[in-house]
Tab-separated table of C-alpha atoms in Angstrom:
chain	number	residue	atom	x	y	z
D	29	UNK	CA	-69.391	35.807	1.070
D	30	UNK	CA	-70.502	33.045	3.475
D	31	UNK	CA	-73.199	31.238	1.261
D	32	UNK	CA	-75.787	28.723	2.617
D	33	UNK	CA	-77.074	26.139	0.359
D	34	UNK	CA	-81.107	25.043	1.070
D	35	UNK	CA	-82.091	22.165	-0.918
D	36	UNK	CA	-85.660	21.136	-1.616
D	37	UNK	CA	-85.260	18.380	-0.070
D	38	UNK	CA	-84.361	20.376	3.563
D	39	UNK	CA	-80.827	19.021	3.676
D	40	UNK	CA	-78.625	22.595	4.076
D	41	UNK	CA	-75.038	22.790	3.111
D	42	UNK	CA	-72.295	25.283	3.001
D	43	UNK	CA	-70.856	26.142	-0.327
D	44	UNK	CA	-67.585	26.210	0.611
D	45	UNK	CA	-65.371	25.581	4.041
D	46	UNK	CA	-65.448	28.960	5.935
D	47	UNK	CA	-62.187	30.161	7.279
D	48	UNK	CA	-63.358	30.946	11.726
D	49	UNK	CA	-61.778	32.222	14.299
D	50	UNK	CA	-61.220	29.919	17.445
D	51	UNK	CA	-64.118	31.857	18.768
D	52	UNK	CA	-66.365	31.416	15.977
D	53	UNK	CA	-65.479	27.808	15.568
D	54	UNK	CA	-66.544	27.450	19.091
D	55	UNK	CA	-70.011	29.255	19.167
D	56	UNK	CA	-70.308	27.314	15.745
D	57	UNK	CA	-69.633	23.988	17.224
D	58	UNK	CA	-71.764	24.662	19.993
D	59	UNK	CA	-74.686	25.940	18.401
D	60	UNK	CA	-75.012	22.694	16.423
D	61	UNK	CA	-74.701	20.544	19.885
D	62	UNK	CA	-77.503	22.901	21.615
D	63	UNK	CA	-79.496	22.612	18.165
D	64	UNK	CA	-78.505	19.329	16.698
D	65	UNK	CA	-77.580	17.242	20.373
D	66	UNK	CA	-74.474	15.101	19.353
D	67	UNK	CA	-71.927	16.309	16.674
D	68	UNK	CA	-68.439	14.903	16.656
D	69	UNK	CA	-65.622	17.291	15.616
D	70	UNK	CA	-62.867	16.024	13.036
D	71	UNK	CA	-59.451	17.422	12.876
D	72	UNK	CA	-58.253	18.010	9.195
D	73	UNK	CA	-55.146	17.992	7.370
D	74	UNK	CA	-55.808	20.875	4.668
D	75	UNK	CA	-54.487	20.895	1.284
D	76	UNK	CA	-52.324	24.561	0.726
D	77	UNK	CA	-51.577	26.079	-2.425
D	78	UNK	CA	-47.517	25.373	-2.762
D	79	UNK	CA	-45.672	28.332	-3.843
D	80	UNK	CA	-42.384	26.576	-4.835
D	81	UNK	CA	-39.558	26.939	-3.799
D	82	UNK	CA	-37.485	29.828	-4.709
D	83	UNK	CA	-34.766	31.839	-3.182
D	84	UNK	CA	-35.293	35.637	-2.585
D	85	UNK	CA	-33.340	38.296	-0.221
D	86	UNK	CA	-35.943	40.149	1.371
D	87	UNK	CA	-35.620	44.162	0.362
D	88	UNK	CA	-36.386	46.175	3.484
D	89	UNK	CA	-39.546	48.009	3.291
D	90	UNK	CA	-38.359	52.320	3.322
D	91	UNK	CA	-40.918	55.117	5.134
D	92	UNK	CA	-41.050	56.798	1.482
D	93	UNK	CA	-42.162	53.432	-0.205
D	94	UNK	CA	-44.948	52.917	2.642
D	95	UNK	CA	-46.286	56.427	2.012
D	96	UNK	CA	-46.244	55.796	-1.899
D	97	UNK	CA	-48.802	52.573	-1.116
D	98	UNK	CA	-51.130	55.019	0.400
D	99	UNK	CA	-50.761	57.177	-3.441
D	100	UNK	CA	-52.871	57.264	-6.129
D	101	UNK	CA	-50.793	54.806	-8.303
D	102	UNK	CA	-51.316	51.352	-9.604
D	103	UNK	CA	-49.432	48.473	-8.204
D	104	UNK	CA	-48.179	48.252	-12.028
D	105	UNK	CA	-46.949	51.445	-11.045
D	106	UNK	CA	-45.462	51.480	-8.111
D	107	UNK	CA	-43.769	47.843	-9.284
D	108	UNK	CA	-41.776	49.552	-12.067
D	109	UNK	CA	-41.120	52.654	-9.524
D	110	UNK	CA	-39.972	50.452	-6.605
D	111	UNK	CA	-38.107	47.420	-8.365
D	112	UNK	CA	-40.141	45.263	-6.566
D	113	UNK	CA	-42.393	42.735	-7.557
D	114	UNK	CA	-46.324	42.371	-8.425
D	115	UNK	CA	-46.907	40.074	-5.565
D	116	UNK	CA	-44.629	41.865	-3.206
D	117	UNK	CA	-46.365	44.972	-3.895
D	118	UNK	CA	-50.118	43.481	-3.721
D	119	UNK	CA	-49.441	42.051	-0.575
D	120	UNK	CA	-47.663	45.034	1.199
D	121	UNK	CA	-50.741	47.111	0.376
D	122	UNK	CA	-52.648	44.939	1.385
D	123	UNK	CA	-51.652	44.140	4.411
D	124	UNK	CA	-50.145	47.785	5.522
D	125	UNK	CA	-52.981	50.255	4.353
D	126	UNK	CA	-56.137	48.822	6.492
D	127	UNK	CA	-54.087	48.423	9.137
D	128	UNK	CA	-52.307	51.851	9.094
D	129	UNK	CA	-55.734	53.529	8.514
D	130	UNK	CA	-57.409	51.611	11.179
D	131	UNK	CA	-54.686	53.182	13.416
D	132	UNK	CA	-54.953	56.539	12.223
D	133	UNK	CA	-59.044	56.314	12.549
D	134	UNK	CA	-58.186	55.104	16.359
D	135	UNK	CA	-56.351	57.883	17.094
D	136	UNK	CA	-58.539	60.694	14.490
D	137	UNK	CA	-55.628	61.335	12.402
D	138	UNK	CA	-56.241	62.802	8.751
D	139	UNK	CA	-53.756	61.488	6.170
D	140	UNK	CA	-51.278	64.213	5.524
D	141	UNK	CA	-49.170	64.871	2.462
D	142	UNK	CA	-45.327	64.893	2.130
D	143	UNK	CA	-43.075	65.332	4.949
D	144	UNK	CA	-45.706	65.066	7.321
D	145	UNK	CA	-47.045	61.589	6.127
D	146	UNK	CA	-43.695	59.870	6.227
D	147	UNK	CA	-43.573	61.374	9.823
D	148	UNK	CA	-46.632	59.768	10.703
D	149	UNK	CA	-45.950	56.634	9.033
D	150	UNK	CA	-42.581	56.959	11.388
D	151	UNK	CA	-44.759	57.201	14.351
D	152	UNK	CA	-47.112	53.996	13.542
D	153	UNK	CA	-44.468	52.180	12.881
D	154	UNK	CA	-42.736	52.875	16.084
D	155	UNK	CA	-45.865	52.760	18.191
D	156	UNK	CA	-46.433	49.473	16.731
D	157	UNK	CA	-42.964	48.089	17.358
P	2	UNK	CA	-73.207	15.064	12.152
P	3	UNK	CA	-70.054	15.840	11.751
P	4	UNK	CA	-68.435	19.024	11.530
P	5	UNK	CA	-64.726	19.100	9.741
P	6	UNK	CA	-61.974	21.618	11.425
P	7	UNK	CA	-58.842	22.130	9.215
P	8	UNK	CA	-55.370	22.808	10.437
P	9	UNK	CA	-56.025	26.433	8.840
P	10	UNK	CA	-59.016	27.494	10.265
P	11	UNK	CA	-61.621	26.357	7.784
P	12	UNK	CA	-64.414	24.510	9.320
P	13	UNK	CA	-66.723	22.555	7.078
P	14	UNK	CA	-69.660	20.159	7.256
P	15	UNK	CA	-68.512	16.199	6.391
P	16	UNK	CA	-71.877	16.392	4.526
P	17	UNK	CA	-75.133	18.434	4.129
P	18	UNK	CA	-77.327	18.605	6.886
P	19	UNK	CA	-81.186	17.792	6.919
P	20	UNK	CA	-82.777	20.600	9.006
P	21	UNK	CA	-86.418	21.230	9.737
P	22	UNK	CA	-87.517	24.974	8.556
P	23	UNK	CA	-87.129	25.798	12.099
P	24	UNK	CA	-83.707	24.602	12.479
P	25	UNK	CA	-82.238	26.472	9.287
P	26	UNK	CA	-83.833	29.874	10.015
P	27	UNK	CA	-81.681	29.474	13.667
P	28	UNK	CA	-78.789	27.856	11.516
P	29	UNK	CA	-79.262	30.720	8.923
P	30	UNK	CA	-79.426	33.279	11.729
P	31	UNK	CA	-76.643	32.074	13.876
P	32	UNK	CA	-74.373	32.756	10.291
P	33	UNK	CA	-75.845	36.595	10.236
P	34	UNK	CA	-74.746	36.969	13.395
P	35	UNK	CA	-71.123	35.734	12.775
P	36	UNK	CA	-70.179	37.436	9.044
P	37	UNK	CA	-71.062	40.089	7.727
P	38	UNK	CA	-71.809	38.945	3.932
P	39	UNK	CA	-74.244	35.790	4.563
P	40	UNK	CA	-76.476	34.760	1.335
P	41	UNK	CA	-78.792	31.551	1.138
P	42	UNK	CA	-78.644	30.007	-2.426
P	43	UNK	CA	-80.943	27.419	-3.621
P	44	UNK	CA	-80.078	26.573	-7.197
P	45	UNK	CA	-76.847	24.781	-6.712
P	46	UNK	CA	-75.731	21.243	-7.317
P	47	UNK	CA	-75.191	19.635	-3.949
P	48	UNK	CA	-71.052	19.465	-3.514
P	49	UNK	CA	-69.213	16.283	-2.852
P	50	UNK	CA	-65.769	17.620	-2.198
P	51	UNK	CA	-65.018	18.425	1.471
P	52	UNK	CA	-62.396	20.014	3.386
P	53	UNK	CA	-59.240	18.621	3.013
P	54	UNK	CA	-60.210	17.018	0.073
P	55	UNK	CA	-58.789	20.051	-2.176
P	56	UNK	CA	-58.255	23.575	-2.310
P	57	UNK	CA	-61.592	25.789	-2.405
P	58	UNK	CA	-61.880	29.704	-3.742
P	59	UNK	CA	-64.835	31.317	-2.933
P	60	UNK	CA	-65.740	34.127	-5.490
P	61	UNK	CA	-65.981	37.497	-3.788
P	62	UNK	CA	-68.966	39.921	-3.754
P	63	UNK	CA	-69.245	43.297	-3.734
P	64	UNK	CA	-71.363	43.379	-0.234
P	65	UNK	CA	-68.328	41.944	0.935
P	66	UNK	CA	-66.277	44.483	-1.195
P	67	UNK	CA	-67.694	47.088	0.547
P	68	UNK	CA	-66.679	45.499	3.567
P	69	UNK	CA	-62.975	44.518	2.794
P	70	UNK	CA	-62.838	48.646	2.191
P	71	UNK	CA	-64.236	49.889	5.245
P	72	UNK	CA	-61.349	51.020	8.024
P	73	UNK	CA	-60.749	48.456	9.926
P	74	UNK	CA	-57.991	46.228	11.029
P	75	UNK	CA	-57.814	42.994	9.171
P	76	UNK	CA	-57.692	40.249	12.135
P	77	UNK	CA	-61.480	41.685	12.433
P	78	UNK	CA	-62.246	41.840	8.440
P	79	UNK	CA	-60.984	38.133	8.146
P	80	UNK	CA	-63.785	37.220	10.731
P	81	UNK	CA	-66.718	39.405	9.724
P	82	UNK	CA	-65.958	37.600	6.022
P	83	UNK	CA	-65.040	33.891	7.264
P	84	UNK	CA	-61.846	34.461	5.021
P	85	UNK	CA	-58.260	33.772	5.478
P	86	UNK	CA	-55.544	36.631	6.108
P	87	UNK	CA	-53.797	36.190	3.170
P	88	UNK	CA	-57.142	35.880	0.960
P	89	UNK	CA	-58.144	39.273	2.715
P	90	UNK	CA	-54.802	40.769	2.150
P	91	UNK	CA	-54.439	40.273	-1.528
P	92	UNK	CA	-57.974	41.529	-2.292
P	93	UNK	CA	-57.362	44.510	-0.111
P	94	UNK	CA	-53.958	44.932	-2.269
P	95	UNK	CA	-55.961	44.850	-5.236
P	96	UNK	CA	-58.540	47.363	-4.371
P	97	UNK	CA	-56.623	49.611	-2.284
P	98	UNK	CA	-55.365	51.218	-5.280
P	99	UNK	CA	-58.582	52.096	-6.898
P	100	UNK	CA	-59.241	53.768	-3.479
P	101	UNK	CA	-56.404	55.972	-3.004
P	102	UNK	CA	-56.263	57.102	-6.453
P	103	UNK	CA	-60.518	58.307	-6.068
P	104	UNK	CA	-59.113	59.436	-2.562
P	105	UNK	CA	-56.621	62.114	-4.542
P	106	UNK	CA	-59.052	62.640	-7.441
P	107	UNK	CA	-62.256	63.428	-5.796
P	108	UNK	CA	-59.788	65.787	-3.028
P	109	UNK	CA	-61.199	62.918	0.001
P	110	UNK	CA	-59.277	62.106	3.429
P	111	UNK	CA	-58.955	58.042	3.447
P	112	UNK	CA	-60.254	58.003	7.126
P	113	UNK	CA	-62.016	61.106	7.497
P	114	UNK	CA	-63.930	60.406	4.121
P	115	UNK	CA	-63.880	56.996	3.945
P	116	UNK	CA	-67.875	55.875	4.189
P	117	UNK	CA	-68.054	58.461	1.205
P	118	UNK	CA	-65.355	57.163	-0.398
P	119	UNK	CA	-66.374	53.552	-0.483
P	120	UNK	CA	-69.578	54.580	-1.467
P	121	UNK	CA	-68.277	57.246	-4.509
P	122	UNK	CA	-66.273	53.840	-5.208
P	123	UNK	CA	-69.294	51.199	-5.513
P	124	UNK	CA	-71.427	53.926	-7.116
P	125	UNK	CA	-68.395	54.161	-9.906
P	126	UNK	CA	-68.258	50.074	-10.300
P	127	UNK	CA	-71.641	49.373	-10.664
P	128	UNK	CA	-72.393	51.867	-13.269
P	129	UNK	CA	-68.852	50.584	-14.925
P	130	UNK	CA	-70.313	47.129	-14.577
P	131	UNK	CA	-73.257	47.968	-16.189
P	132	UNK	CA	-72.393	50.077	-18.988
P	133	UNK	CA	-69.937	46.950	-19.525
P	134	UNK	CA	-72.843	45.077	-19.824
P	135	UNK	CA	-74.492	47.259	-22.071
P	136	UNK	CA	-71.476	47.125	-24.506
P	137	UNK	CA	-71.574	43.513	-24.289
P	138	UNK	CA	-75.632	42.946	-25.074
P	139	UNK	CA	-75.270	45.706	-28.063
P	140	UNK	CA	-71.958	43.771	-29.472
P	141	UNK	CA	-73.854	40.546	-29.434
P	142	UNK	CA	-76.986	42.411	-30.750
P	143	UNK	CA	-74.675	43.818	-33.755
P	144	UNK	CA	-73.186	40.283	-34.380
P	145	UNK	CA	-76.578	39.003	-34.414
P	146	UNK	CA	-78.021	41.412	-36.837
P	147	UNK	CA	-74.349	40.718	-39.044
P	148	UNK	CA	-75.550	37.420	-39.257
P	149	UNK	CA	-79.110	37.501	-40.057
P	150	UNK	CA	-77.824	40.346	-42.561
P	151	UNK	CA	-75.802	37.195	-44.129
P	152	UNK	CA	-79.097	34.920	-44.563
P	153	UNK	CA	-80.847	37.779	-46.054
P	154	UNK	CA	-77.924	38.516	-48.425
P	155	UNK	CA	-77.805	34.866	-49.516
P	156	UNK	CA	-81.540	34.267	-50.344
P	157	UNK	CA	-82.036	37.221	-52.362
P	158	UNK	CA	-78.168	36.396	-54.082
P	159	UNK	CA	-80.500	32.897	-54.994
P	160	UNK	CA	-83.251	34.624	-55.798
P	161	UNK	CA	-81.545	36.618	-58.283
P	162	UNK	CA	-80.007	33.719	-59.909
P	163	UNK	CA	-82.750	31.651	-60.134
P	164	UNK	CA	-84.569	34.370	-61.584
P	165	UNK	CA	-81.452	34.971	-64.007
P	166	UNK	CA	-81.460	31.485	-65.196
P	167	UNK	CA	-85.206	31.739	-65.865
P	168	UNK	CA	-84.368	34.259	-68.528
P	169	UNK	CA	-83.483	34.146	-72.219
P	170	UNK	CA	-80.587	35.950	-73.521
P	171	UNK	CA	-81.916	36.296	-77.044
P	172	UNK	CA	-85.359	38.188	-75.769
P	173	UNK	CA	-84.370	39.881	-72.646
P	174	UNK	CA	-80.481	40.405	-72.693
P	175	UNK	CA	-80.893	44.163	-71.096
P	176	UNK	CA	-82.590	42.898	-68.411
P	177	UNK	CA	-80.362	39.685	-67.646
P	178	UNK	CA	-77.258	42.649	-67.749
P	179	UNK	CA	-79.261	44.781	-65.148
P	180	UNK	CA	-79.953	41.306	-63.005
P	181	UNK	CA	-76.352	40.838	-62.857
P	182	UNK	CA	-75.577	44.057	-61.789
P	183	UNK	CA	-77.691	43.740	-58.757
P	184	UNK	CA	-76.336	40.344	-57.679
P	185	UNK	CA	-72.670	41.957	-58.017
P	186	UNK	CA	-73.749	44.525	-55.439
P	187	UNK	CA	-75.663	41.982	-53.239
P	188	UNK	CA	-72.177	40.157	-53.372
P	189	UNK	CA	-70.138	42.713	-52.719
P	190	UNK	CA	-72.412	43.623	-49.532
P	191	UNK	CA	-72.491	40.139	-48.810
P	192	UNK	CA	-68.424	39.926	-48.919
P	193	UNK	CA	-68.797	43.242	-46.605
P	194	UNK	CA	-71.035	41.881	-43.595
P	195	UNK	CA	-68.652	38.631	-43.716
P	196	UNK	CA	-65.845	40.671	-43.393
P	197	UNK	CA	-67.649	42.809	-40.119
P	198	UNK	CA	-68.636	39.387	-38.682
P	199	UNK	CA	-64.970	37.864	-39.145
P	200	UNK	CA	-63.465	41.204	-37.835
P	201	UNK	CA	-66.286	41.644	-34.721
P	202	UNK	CA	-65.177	37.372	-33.874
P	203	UNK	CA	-61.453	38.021	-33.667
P	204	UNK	CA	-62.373	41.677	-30.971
């Protein structure tokens, strides 16, 4: 969560850098100059978590293994039924459910079972291409 | 002032920022109106480190739990939280799974049913949350009896001896026996409760 430090003293901080949009930075930037009259803006060169380097060939995602992230099993799971890795796993989920049922919300799909769900997950990913 | 933009999208201030109370409940509102999880905190040591200076985590909530779950895609759950894609991503990963498998249990659609769902969900955690807490308060509560058990033990164990050595085995040698009868039990109960506490420190 965003959280807003107030001091006794009045001095207000933020407890941690908050990751904005170009938007937000903007309406952010600007309320302070409307509010706070002149604020100078410094470009920063931020620190990032380094993974190390390591060499891996990239194992195409399959229909079947898409509709298995939408299951009811654990990424432990589906890691020991798919060969693939924790983080490989984590992330796919991650990153494909919200978005798939985000699209299936826009266009008032329910999620089907079997041959029908890989069918639909056919069509997202086509109408997405 | 001046406000620190990173090459990643994190904005920061280079330090805090005096505000009269009028200023701060516009600052404070301006926030509310930009993310969807916004909490002000008082009781926190003021922070020194700044962007750029080193990598921050910010602990999630569940308010914005219950966000990261609701449908939607993620380019607008990274802004309603202020948090990165990939941060958004793996806690989605993590959570996701939790979802789908109440999804099939409870016999829910995942969009149809989702405000249920995520609310079935939080229900579930904070009652698992709590009862964890419960087991927690009564494990320390039994450790802390265990112990107070131990001092009891001991002082009557003294007691007993003292009284023992007070005696004299010529006049009252029926009564010393029965004496150290009872500080063979109180030892063997004290051995017992040492052996709980040892066995409830190593769990």
């Amino acid at each position: 969560m965003v959280k807003i430090i107030v001091f006794e003293s009045g001095l207000v901080d933020l407890e941690a850098p908050i990751q904005m949009t170009d938007a937000q930075r903007k309406q952010f930037i600007a309320f302070f100059q409307k509010n706070f009259g002149e604020v100078s803006v410094q470009d920063i060169e931020e620190p990032v978590k380094n993974m190390g380097e390591r060499e891996s060939t990239p194992k195409k995602w399959t229909v079947e293994e898409f509709a298995l992230l939408l299951g009811p099993e654990t990424n432990e799971e589906l890691t020991i039924a798919m060969g693939r890795t924790i983080m490989s796993v984590t992330i796919r989920r991650g990153g494909f459910v919200p978005e798939f049922l985000s699209w299936c919300e826009e266009n008032e799909y329910r999620i089907p079972d079997g041959n029908d769900l890989l069918q639909l997950i056919k069509l997202y990913m086509e109408k997405r291409q | 002032m001046r406000i620190l933009v990173g090459d990643y999208g994190n904005v920061d201030f280079s330090q805090a920022i005096p505000m009269s109370d009028e200023d701060r409940k516009a600052f404070i509102e301006f926030m509310k109106n930009q993310f969807a999880v916004v909490e002000v905190v008082n009781d926190v040591e003021q922070r020194y480190s700044r962007l750029g200076d080193k990598f921050f985590i910010r602990k999630w909530s569940s308010k914005e739990i219950a966000v990261l779950l609701e449908i939607a895609d993620q380019e607008t759950t990274c802004k309603k939280l202020g948090r990165t894609d990939m941060s958004v991503t793996m806690m989605a990963g993590k959570y996701i799974p939790a979802l789908t498998a109440l999804a099939k249990k409870e016999g829910l659609d995942l969009v149809a049913d989702s405000r249920e769902l995520i609310e079935i969900y939080l229900k579930d955690q904070f009652e698992r949350q709590k009862a964890k807490r419960d087991a927690k308060k009564a494990k320390k509560k039994e450790f802390d009896d265990l112990k107070d058990k131990v001092i009891e033990l001991e002082r009557k164990i003294d007691m007993q001896r003292l009284l023992l050595q007070t005696m004299n085995p010529d006049k009252d040698s029926k009564l010393m026996n029965e004496r150290q009868l009872i500080i063979r039990d109180l030892v063997l109960e004290l051995e017992t409760v040492e052996e709980k506490i040892n066995q409830r420190g190593q769990e």
